[in-house]
Short mmCIF file of C-alpha atoms in Angstrom, two decimals:
data_model
loop_
_atom_site.label_atom_id
_atom_site.label_comp_id
_atom_site.label_asym_id
_atom_site.label_seq_id
_atom_site.Cartn_x
_atom_site.Cartn_y
_atom_site.Cartn_z
CA MET A 1 80.81 71.55 90.41
CA VAL A 2 82.99 72.00 87.33
CA ILE A 3 86.66 71.19 87.78
CA GLU A 4 89.10 73.78 86.45
CA LEU A 5 91.72 71.92 84.45
CA THR A 6 95.42 72.69 84.35
CA LYS A 7 97.19 73.17 81.02
CA ARG A 8 98.82 69.76 81.44
CA GLN A 9 95.45 68.10 82.03
CA GLU A 10 94.04 69.80 78.93
CA HIS A 11 97.06 68.53 76.99
CA ILE A 12 96.45 65.00 78.27
CA ILE A 13 92.83 65.14 77.13
CA GLN A 14 93.92 66.27 73.67
CA ILE A 15 96.47 63.45 73.42
CA VAL A 16 93.83 60.87 74.38
CA LYS A 17 91.36 62.41 71.90
CA ASP A 18 93.89 62.15 69.09
CA GLU A 19 95.56 58.84 69.92
CA GLY A 20 93.26 56.89 72.21
CA PRO A 21 93.17 54.18 73.30
CA ILE A 22 96.54 54.99 74.80
CA THR A 23 98.27 53.75 77.95
CA GLY A 24 99.47 55.89 80.83
CA GLU A 25 103.07 55.08 79.94
CA GLN A 26 102.56 56.29 76.38
CA ILE A 27 100.95 59.52 77.57
CA ALA A 28 103.88 60.09 79.94
CA GLU A 29 106.31 59.60 77.03
CA ARG A 30 104.47 62.18 74.91
CA LEU A 31 104.79 64.72 77.74
CA ASN A 32 108.36 63.76 78.71
CA LEU A 33 107.20 62.95 82.22
CA THR A 34 107.40 59.93 84.50
CA ARG A 35 104.33 57.73 85.03
CA ALA A 36 104.39 58.63 88.74
CA THR A 37 104.28 62.36 87.98
CA LEU A 38 101.33 61.86 85.65
CA ARG A 39 99.34 59.58 87.97
CA PRO A 40 97.43 62.33 89.90
CA ASP A 41 96.36 64.01 86.66
CA LEU A 42 95.08 60.76 85.18
CA SER A 43 93.19 59.99 88.37
CA ILE A 44 91.51 63.41 88.35
CA LEU A 45 90.57 63.20 84.68
CA THR A 46 89.22 59.67 85.08
CA MET A 47 87.20 60.38 88.19
CA SER A 48 85.81 63.64 86.79
CA GLY A 49 84.55 61.84 83.70
CA TYR A 50 86.80 63.25 80.99
CA LEU A 51 88.58 59.95 80.45
CA GLU A 52 87.67 56.29 80.74
CA ALA A 53 90.22 53.64 81.62
CA ARG A 54 90.14 50.00 80.61
CA PRO A 55 92.58 47.46 82.04
CA ARG A 56 95.30 46.35 79.63
CA VAL A 57 93.90 48.61 76.92
CA GLY A 58 94.36 52.21 77.96
CA TYR A 59 92.57 55.52 78.22
CA PHE A 60 89.65 56.66 76.07
CA TYR A 61 88.15 60.13 75.77
CA ALA A 62 84.71 60.05 77.41
CA GLY A 63 83.56 63.60 76.84
CA ARG A 64 81.22 63.56 79.83
CA PRO A 65 80.55 66.62 82.00
CA ALA A 66 83.02 67.13 84.81
CA GLY A 67 81.83 65.65 88.07
CA SER A 68 79.22 63.33 86.57
CA ILE A 69 81.18 60.14 87.24
CA ILE A 70 81.96 61.14 90.82
CA SER A 71 78.36 62.06 91.52
CA GLU A 72 77.04 58.80 90.06
CA ARG A 73 79.47 56.66 92.04
CA LEU A 74 78.96 58.52 95.31
CA HIS A 75 75.22 57.95 95.16
CA LYS A 76 75.67 54.24 94.50
CA LEU A 77 77.74 53.54 97.61
CA LEU A 78 75.53 52.07 100.33
CA VAL A 79 76.04 52.12 104.07
CA LYS A 80 75.57 48.34 104.32
CA ASP A 81 78.64 47.76 102.16
CA TYR A 82 80.96 49.99 104.21
CA LYS A 83 79.71 49.87 107.80
CA ALA A 84 82.08 48.71 110.53
CA MET A 85 81.37 46.64 113.61
CA PRO A 86 79.90 48.73 116.44
CA ILE A 87 81.79 48.92 119.73
CA VAL A 88 79.20 48.46 122.46
CA VAL A 89 78.84 48.57 126.22
CA SER A 90 75.95 47.44 128.37
CA GLU A 91 73.49 49.96 129.77
CA SER A 92 74.45 48.67 133.22
CA ALA A 93 78.17 49.36 132.69
CA SER A 94 79.90 52.11 134.64
CA ALA A 95 81.53 55.22 133.20
CA TYR A 96 84.87 53.70 134.22
CA ASP A 97 84.15 50.54 132.21
CA ALA A 98 83.20 52.71 129.22
CA ILE A 99 86.44 54.70 129.39
CA VAL A 100 88.50 51.51 129.51
CA THR A 101 86.60 50.13 126.49
CA LEU A 102 87.08 53.40 124.62
CA PHE A 103 90.85 53.23 124.99
CA LEU A 104 91.20 49.49 124.45
CA GLU A 105 89.18 49.63 121.22
CA ASP A 106 90.74 52.94 120.12
CA VAL A 107 87.43 54.53 119.12
CA GLY A 108 85.78 57.88 119.74
CA THR A 109 82.21 56.71 120.25
CA LEU A 110 80.58 53.83 122.12
CA PHE A 111 77.07 52.51 121.57
CA VAL A 112 75.05 51.50 124.62
CA VAL A 113 72.72 48.51 124.34
CA ASN A 114 70.00 47.27 126.66
CA GLN A 115 69.46 43.71 127.91
CA LYS A 116 67.89 42.68 124.59
CA GLY A 117 70.76 44.13 122.61
CA PHE A 118 68.82 47.08 121.21
CA LEU A 119 70.35 50.52 120.94
CA ALA A 120 69.76 52.46 124.16
CA GLY A 121 72.20 55.34 123.82
CA VAL A 122 75.43 56.78 122.50
CA LEU A 123 78.54 57.74 124.48
CA SER A 124 81.10 60.16 123.10
CA ARG A 125 84.52 61.17 124.41
CA LYS A 126 82.96 64.45 125.52
CA ASP A 127 80.30 62.63 127.56
CA LEU A 128 82.94 60.61 129.39
CA LEU A 129 85.23 63.59 129.87
CA ARG A 130 82.35 65.56 131.37
CA ALA A 131 81.62 62.69 133.76
CA SER A 132 85.27 62.46 134.83
CA LEU A 133 85.34 66.15 135.81
CA GLY A 134 82.84 65.61 138.63
CA ASN A 135 83.56 64.53 142.17
CA LYS A 136 81.84 61.15 141.83
CA THR A 137 83.74 57.89 141.57
CA LEU A 138 83.50 56.76 137.94
CA GLU A 139 82.90 53.16 139.01
CA ASP A 140 79.65 54.36 140.61
CA VAL A 141 78.37 56.34 137.62
CA PRO A 142 76.21 54.22 135.26
CA VAL A 143 76.51 55.07 131.57
CA GLY A 144 72.73 55.43 131.43
CA ILE A 145 73.06 58.73 133.28
CA ILE A 146 75.57 60.35 130.93
CA MET A 147 74.74 58.85 127.52
CA THR A 148 72.67 60.50 124.79
CA ARG A 149 69.27 58.85 124.41
CA MET A 150 66.64 58.67 121.69
CA PRO A 151 65.20 60.77 120.11
CA ASN A 152 68.44 62.75 120.27
CA ILE A 153 70.52 60.07 118.53
CA VAL A 154 71.24 60.59 114.84
CA THR A 155 71.11 57.25 113.01
CA CYS A 156 71.32 55.84 109.50
CA GLY A 157 69.92 52.74 107.83
CA PRO A 158 71.83 50.06 105.92
CA GLU A 159 70.14 50.97 102.62
CA GLU A 160 71.01 54.66 102.87
CA THR A 161 73.77 55.99 100.66
CA LEU A 162 77.16 56.68 102.14
CA TYR A 163 76.75 60.22 100.83
CA ALA A 164 73.63 60.69 102.99
CA ALA A 165 75.49 59.32 106.03
CA ALA A 166 78.44 61.64 105.41
CA LYS A 167 76.08 64.60 105.18
CA LYS A 168 74.58 63.70 108.57
CA LEU A 169 78.05 63.55 110.12
CA ILE A 170 78.76 67.05 108.81
CA ASP A 171 75.33 68.59 109.45
CA PHE A 172 75.13 67.36 113.05
CA GLN A 173 78.88 67.76 113.73
CA ILE A 174 79.30 64.24 115.08
CA ASP A 175 81.99 61.60 114.65
CA SER A 176 79.94 58.42 114.33
CA LEU A 177 76.52 57.15 113.28
CA PRO A 178 74.89 53.92 114.48
CA VAL A 179 73.55 51.83 111.60
CA VAL A 180 70.15 50.54 112.70
CA ARG A 181 66.94 48.87 111.63
CA PRO A 182 63.63 48.53 113.49
CA GLY A 183 63.11 45.47 115.68
CA GLN A 184 60.46 42.90 114.86
CA GLY A 185 57.02 42.40 116.40
CA GLU A 186 56.68 43.75 119.90
CA ASP A 187 60.17 45.25 119.59
CA SER A 188 59.27 47.35 116.54
CA LYS A 189 59.75 50.57 118.51
CA HIS A 190 63.36 49.63 119.31
CA TRP A 191 66.42 49.81 117.09
CA GLU A 192 68.58 46.81 116.25
CA LEU A 193 72.22 47.87 116.06
CA LEU A 194 73.89 46.63 112.86
CA GLY A 195 77.09 48.64 112.66
CA ARG A 196 78.62 52.08 112.62
CA VAL A 197 79.68 54.69 110.10
CA THR A 198 82.47 57.08 111.07
CA LYS A 199 84.52 59.78 109.42
CA THR A 200 87.18 57.12 108.87
CA THR A 201 84.59 55.02 106.99
CA ILE A 202 83.91 57.95 104.68
CA ALA A 203 87.62 58.62 104.17
CA LYS A 204 88.30 54.98 103.21
CA ALA A 205 85.42 54.99 100.74
CA PHE A 206 86.66 58.24 99.24
CA VAL A 207 90.16 56.81 98.80
CA GLU A 208 88.69 53.70 97.19
CA LEU A 209 86.57 55.84 94.89
CA GLY A 210 89.59 57.85 93.81
CA SER A 211 91.88 54.88 93.22
CA GLU A 212 93.28 54.97 89.74
CA PRO A 213 92.43 52.02 87.47
CA LYS A 214 95.62 50.21 86.46
CA VAL A 215 96.02 50.44 82.70
#
């Protein structure tokens, strides 16, 4: 996707073309603006590939197609480098135990593991809310009854790109993905739980990706 530039951004590009390498402070002086006012424009131009930034040197004109830098970086981010610790409950736990864990850990999804520690199911807020609407005592309802089981669990692997994981979150309209790998030997049909990827994970990576280099 081509980014439509503002007149100020086009002016910045021209200044860098004519005078680069040039620092952000110098560009701000040419435009009679503060560095803070200019910061979003420089971030956009750097991330979209128009400019390159080198610490303690300044900005250079890159002349690359808009979006190429973002696309390249997005497809280099791997799940294994951004995954968070999974919040788990035992398959023998009750729905009440799961709700307590959900609130104590402040998460939206719990991963259910069996006695060997392999992924057995996924519990969402909706699953637990649905269980709480019944007439049964939550202490007597095992999570195994209300959780989502394989093959209905959407997963991702540690070597997948964060972009691919984000697309799964959107396509399947879910909040969290378990990061898994196959077990070894006789357990090869089971999934070892390595971590989780959530919408918050994606947001943090996006913020990191868009951070402006300090020049």
